[in-house]
mmCIF file of C-alpha atoms and ligand atoms in Angstrom:
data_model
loop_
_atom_site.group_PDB
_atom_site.id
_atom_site.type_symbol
_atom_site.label_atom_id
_atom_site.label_comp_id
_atom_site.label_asym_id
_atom_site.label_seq_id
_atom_site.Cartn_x
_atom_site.Cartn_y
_atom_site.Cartn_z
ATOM 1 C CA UNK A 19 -11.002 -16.374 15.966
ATOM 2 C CA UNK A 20 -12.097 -16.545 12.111
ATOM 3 C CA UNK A 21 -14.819 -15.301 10.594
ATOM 4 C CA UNK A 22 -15.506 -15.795 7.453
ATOM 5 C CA UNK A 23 -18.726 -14.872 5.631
ATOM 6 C CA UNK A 24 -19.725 -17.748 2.947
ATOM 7 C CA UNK A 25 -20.445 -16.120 -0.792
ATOM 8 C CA UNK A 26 -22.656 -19.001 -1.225
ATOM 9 C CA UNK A 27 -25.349 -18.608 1.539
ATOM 10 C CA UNK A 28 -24.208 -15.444 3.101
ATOM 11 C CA UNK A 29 -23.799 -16.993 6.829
ATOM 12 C CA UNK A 30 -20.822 -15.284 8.755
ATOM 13 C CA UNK A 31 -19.447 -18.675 9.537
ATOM 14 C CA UNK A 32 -17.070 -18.876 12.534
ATOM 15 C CA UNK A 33 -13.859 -20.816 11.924
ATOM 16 C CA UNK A 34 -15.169 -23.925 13.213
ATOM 17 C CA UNK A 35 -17.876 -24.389 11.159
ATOM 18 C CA UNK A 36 -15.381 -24.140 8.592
ATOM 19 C CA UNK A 37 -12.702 -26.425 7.318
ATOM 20 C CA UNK A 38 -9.842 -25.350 6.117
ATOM 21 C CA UNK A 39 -8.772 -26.152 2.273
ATOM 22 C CA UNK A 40 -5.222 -24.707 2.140
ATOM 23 C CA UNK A 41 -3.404 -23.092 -0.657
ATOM 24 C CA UNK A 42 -6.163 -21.611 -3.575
ATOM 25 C CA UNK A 43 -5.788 -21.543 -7.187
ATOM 26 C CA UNK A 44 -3.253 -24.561 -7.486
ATOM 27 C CA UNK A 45 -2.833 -25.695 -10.780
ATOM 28 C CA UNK A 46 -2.680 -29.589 -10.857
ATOM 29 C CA UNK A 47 -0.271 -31.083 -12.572
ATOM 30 C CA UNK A 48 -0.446 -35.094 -13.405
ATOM 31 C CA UNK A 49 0.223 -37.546 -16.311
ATOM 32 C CA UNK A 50 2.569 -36.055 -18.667
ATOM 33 C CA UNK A 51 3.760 -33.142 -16.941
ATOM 34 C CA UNK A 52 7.667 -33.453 -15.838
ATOM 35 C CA UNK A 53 8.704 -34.780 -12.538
ATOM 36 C CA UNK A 54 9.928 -31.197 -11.677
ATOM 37 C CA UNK A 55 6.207 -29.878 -12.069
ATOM 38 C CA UNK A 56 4.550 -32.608 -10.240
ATOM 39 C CA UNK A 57 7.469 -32.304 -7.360
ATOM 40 C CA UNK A 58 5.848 -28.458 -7.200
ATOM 41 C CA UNK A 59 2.072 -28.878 -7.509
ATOM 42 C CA UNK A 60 2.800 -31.851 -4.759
ATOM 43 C CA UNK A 61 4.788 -29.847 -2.190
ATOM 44 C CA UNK A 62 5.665 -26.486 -2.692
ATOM 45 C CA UNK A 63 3.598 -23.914 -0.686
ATOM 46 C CA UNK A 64 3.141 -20.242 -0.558
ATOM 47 C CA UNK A 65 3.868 -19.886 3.779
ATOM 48 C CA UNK A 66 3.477 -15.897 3.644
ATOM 49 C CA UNK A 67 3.489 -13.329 6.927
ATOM 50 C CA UNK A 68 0.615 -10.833 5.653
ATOM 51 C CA UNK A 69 -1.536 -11.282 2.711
ATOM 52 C CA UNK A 70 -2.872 -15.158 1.362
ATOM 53 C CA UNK A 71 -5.530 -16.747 -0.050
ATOM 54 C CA UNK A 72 -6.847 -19.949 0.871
ATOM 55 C CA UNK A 73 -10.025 -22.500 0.245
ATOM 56 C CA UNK A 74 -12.439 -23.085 2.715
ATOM 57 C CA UNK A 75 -15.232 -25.304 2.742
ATOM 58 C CA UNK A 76 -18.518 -24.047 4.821
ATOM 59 C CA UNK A 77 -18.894 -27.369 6.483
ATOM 60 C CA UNK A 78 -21.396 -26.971 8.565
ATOM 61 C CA UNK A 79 -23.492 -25.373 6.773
ATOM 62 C CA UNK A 80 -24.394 -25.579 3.135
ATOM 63 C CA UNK A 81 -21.011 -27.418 2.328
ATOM 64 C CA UNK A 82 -19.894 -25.403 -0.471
ATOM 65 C CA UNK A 83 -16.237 -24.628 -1.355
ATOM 66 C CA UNK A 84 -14.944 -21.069 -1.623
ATOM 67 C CA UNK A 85 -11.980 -18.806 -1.760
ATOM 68 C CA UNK A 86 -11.253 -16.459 0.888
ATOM 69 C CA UNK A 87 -8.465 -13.727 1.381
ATOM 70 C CA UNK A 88 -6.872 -12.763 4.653
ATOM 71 C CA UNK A 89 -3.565 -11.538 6.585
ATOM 72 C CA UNK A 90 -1.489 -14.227 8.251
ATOM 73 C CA UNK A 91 0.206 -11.988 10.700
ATOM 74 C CA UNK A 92 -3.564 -9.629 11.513
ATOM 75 C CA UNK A 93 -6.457 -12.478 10.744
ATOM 76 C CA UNK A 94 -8.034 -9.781 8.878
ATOM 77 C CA UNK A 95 -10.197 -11.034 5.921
ATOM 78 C CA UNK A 96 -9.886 -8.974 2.834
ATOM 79 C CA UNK A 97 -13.254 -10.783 1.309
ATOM 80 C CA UNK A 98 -14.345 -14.084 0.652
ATOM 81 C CA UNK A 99 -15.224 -15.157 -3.338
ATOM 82 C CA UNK A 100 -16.909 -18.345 -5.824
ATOM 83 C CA UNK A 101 -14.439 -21.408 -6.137
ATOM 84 C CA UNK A 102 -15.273 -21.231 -10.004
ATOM 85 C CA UNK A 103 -12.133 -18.989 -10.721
ATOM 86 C CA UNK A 104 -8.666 -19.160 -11.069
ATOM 87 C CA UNK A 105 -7.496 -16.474 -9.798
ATOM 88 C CA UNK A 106 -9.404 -13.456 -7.030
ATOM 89 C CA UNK A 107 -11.434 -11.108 -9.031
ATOM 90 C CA UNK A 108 -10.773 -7.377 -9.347
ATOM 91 C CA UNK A 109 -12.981 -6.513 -6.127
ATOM 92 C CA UNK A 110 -10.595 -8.790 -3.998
ATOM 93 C CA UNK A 111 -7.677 -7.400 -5.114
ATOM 94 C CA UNK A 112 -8.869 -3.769 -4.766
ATOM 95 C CA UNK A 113 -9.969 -4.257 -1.249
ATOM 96 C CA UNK A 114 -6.242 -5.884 -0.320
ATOM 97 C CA UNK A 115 -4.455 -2.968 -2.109
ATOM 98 C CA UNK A 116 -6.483 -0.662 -0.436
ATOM 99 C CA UNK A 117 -5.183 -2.175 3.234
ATOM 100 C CA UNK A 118 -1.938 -3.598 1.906
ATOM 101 C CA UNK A 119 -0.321 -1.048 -1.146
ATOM 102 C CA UNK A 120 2.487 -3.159 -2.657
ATOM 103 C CA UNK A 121 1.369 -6.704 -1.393
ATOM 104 C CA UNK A 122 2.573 -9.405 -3.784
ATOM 105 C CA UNK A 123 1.417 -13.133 -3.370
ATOM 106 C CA UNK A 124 3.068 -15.840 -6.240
ATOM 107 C CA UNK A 125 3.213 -13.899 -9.448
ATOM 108 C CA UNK A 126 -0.015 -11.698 -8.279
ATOM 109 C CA UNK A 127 0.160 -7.793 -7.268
ATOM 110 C CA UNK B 10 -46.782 -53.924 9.869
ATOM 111 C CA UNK B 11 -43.722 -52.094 10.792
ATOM 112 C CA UNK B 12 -44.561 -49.316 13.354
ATOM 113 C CA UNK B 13 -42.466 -46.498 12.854
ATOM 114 C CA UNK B 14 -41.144 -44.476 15.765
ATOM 115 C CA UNK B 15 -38.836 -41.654 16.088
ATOM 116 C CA UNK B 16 -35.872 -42.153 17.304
ATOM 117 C CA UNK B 17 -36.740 -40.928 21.306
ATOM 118 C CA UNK B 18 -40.180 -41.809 21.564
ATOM 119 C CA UNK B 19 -40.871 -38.361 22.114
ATOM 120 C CA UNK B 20 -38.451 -37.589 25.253
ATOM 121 C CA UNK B 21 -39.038 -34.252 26.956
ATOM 122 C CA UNK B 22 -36.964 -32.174 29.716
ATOM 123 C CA UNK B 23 -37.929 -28.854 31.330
ATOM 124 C CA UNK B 24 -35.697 -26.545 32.917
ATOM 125 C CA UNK B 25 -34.540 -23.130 31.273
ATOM 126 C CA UNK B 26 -36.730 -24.089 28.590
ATOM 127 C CA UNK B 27 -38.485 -27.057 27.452
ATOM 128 C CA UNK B 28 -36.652 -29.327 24.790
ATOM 129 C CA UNK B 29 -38.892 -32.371 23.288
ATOM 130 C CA UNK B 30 -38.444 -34.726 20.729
ATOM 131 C CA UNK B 31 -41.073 -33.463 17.778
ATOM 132 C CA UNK B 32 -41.614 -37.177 16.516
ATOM 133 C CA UNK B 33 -42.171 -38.270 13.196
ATOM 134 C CA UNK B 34 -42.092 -35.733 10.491
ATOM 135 C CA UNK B 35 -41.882 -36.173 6.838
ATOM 136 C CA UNK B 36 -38.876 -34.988 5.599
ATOM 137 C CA UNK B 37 -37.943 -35.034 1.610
ATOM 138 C CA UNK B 38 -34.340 -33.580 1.115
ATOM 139 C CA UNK B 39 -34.247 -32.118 -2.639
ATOM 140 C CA UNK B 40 -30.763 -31.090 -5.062
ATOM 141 C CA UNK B 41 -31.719 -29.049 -7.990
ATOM 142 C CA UNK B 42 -31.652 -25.565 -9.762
ATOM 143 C CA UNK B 43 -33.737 -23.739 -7.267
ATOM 144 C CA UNK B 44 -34.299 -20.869 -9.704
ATOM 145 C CA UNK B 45 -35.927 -23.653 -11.924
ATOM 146 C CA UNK B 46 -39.530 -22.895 -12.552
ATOM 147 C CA UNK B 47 -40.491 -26.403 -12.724
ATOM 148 C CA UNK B 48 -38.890 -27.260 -9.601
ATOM 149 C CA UNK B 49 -40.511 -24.324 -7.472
ATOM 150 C CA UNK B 50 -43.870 -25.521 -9.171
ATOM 151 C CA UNK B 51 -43.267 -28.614 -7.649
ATOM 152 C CA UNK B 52 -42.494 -28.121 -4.159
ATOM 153 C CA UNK B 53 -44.566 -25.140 -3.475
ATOM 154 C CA UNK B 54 -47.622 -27.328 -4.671
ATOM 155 C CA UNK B 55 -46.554 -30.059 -2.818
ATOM 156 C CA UNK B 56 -46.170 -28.451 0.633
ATOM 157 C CA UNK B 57 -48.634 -25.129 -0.016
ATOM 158 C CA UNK B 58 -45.213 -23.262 0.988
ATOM 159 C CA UNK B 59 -44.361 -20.727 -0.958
ATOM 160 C CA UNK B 60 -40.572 -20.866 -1.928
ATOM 161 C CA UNK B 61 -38.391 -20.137 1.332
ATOM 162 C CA UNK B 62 -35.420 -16.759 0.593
ATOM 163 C CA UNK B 63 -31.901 -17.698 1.143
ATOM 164 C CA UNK B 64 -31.469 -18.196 4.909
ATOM 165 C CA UNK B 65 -35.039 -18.718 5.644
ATOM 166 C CA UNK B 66 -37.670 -21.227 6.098
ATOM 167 C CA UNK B 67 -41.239 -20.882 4.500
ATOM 168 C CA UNK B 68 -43.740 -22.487 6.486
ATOM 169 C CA UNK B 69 -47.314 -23.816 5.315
ATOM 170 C CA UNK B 70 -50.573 -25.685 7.419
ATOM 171 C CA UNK B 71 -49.332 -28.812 6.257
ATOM 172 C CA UNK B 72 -45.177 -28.179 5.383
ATOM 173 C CA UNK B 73 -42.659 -26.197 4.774
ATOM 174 C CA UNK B 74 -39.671 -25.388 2.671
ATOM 175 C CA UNK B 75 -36.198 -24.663 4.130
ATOM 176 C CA UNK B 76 -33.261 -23.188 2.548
ATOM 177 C CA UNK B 77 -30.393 -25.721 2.897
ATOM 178 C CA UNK B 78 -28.056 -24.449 -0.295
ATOM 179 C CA UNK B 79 -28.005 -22.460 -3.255
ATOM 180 C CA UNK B 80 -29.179 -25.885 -4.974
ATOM 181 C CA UNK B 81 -30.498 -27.600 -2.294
ATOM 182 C CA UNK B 82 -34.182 -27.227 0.037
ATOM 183 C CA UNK B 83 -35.228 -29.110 2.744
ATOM 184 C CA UNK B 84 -39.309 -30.229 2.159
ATOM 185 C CA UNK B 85 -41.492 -30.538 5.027
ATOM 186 C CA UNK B 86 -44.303 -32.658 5.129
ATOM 187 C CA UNK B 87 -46.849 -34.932 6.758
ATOM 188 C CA UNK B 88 -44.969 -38.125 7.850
ATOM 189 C CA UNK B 89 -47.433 -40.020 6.729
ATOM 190 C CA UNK B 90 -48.192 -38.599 3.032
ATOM 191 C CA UNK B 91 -44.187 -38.362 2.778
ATOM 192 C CA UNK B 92 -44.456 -41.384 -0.216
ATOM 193 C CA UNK B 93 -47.109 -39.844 -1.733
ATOM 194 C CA UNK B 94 -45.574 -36.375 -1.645
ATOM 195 C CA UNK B 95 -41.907 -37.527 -3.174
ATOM 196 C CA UNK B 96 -44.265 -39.186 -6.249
ATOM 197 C CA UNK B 97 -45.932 -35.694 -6.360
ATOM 198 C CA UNK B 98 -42.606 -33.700 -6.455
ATOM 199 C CA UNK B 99 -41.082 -36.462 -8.591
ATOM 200 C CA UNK B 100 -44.002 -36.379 -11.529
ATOM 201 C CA UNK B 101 -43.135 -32.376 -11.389
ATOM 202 C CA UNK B 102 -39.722 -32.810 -11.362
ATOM 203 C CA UNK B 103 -39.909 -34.839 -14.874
ATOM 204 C CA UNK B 104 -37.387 -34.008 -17.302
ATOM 205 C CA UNK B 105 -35.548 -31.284 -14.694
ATOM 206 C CA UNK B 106 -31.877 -32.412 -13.449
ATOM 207 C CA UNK B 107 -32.766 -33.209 -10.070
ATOM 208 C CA UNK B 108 -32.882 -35.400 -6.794
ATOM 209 C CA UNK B 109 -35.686 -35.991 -4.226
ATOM 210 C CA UNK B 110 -35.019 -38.445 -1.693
ATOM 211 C CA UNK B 111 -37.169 -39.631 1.240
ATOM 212 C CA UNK B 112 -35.086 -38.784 4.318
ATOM 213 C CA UNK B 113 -37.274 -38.978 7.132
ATOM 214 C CA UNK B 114 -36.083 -41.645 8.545
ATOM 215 C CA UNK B 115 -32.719 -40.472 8.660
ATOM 216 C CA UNK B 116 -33.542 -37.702 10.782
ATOM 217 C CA UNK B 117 -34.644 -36.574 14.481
ATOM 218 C CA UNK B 118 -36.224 -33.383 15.120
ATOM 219 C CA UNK B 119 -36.487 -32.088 18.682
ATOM 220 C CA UNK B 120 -38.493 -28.239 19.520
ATOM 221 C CA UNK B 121 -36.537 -25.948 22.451
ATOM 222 C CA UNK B 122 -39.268 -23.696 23.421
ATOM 223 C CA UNK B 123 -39.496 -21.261 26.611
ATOM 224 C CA UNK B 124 -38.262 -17.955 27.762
ATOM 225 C CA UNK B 125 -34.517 -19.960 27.797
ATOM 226 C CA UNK B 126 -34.715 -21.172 24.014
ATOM 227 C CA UNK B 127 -32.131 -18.694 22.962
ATOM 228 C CA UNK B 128 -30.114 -18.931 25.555
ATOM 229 C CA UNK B 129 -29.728 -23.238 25.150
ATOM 230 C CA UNK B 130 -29.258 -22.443 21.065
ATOM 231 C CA UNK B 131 -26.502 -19.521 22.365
ATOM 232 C CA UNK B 132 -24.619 -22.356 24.254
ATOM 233 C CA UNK B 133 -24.826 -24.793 21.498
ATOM 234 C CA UNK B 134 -24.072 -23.698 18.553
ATOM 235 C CA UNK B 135 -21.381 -20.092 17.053
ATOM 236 C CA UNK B 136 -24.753 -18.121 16.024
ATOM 237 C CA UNK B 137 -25.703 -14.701 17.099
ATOM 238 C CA UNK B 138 -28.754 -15.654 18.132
ATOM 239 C CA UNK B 139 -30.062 -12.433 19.995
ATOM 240 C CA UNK B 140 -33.858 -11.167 19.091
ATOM 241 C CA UNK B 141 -32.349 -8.741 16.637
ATOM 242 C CA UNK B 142 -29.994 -10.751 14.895
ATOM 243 C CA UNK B 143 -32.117 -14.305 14.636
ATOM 244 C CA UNK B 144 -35.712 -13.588 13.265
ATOM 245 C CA UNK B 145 -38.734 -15.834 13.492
ATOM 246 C CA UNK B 146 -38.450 -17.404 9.741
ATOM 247 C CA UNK B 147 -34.838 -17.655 9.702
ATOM 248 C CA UNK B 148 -33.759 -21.299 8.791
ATOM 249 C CA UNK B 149 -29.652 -21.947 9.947
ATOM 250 C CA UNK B 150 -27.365 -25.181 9.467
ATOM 251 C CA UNK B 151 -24.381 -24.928 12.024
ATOM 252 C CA UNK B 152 -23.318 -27.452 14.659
ATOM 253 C CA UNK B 153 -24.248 -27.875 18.125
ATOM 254 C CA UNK B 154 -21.212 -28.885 19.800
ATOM 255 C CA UNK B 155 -20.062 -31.908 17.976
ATOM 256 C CA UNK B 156 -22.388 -32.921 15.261
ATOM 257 C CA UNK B 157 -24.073 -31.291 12.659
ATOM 258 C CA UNK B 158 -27.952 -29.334 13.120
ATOM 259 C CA UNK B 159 -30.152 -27.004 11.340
ATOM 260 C CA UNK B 160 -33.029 -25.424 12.765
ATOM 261 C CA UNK B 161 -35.529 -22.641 12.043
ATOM 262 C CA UNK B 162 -37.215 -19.864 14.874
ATOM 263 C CA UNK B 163 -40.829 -20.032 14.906
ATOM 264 C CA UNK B 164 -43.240 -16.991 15.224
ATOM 265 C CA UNK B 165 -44.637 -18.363 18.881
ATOM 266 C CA UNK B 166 -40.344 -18.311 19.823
ATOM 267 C CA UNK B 167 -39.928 -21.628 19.664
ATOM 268 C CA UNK B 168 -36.756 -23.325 17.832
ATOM 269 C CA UNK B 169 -37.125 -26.532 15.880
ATOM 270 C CA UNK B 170 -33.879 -28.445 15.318
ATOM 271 C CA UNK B 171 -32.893 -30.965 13.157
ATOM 272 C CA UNK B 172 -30.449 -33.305 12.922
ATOM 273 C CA UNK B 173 -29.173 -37.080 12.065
ATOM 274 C CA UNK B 174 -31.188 -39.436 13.840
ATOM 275 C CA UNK B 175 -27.869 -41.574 14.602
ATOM 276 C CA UNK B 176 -27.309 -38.189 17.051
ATOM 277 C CA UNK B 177 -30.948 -38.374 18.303
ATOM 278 C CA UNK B 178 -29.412 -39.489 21.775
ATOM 279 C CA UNK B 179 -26.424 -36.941 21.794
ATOM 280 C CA UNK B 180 -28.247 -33.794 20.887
ATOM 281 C CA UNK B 181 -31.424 -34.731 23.341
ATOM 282 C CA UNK B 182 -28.365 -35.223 26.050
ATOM 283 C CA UNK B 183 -26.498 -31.730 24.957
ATOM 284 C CA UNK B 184 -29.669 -29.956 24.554
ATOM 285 C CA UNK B 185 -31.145 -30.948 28.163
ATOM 286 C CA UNK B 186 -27.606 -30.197 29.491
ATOM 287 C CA UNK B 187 -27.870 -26.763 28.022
ATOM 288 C CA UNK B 188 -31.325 -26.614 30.119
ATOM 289 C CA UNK B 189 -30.786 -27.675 33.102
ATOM 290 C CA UNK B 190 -32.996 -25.434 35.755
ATOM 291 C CA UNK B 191 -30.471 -22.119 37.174
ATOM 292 C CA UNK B 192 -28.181 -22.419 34.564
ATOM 293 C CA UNK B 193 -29.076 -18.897 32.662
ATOM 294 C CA UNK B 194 -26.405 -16.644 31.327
ATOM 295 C CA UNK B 195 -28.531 -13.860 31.215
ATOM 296 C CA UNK B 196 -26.702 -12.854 27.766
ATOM 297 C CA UNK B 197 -30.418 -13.008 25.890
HETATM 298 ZN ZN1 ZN C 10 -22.371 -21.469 2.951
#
């Protein structure tokens, strides 16, 4: 089971009071972009064993969006963070290096 | 004349603990910078509440404020005055970006009280709701089995729930279930 505490309201929200967002910090790409970059921002996912970040949305509850770190392969949640970024903050990536040294996910270390 | 009722008609079961249907309450949902002077003006003069911490529900004589969202409370008042209260809150809202809306007859509100009304929550809903974990004054929005619910602990131990009065039936149902006489867990 998940648990994942909501930065918004604080609630440790179990997993099905959530619903689940998929990939985070997606860059969209639409009119004018090539067909090569819309073929990517379309289909191609991150599907990593260990560290990933996702967005969840605390459903039932106070139905706010937010970004939240965890292991594939463990379940274990690094921390949970705003949905107005574009990329985890320092804190986030401190707390996965500190469980994880040399974790990678896209172009992020 | 229209002669409003709640959605039950004020059904009651007893077993564990006793679950009724509260009847009609005044209910104004409200979207809006919380940390807004004007808007905390507003409501706690309209409901005599002061305004309720994240998580929590401040209660008055004659209302309340809940905590639904970082921009969003829950107002509690008189079913009656409810008109007369959104006018109130709407004068003091003037010039603010923000949304009061009459809601209470949207809504059903039903009180679990009893030495069980932990224990019918517990079954209900993915909340620790032990005595040290849920405190009278905390205000939660989960689910309870399949539909959405908030509710609030009371001092005198009783838990009010609300939810969508389209569920009135479904969450009497599950909550009388929950209930029934013999069926403690003894986790609480
Ligand atoms: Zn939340």
């Amino acid at each position: 089971m998940l648990i994942l505490e909501c930065p918004y309201c604080g609630v440790k929200a179990e997993e099905t009071e959530l619903h689940a967002g998929g990939e985070a910090h997606l860059k969209r790409f639409g009119p004018g972009s090539t067909d090569g970059e819309f073929h990517d921002y379309l289909f191609m996912r991150e599907n990593p064993r260990g560290v990933h970040f996702e967005r969840w949305r605390h459903i039932n509850g106070c139905g706010k969006w937010f970004h939240a770190a965890r292991c594939t392969t463990t379940l274990e949640v690094f921390g949970t963070y705003s949905a107005q970024t574009f990329e985890p903050p320092q804190n986030i990536r401190d707390a996965i290096t500190a469980k994880r040294p040399g974790w990678s996910w896209r172009d992020l270390k | 004349m229209s002669d409003p009722v709640s959605a039950l008609n004020g059904a009651s079961f007893s077993g564990i603990a006793s679950v009724d249907e509260s009847g009609l309450a005044g209910m104004i949902t409200l979207r809006g910078d919380l940390a807004s002077p004007k808007l905390q003006a507003a409501v706690t003069s309209a409901t005599g509440a002061t305004m309720p911490e994240p998580g929590k529900v401040a209660l008055s004589v004659d209302g309340g404020l809940c905590w639904m969202s970082p921009d969003e409370l829950l107002v509690l008042v008189h079913y009656a005055e409810v008109e007369a209260k959104l006018a109130e809150i709407n004068a003091g809202l003037a010039g603010e970006h923000a949304l009061a809306v009459n809601v209470s007859d949207a809504r059903a509100v039903f009180q679990v009280s009893g030495d069980g009304a932990r224990e019918v929550l517990g079954k209900l809903c993915p909340v620790d709701l032990s005595a040290q974990a849920f405190v009278p004054g905390q205000f939660r929005r989960t689910r309870m089995a399949q539909v959405a619910a908030a509710f609030w602990l009371d001092q005198d131990g009783s838990f009010h729930i609300v939810c969508f009065r389209s569920v009135a039936d479904y969450m009497f149902c599950l909550l009388s279930t929950a209930a029934q006489s013999q069926s403690e867990v003894g986790v609480y």
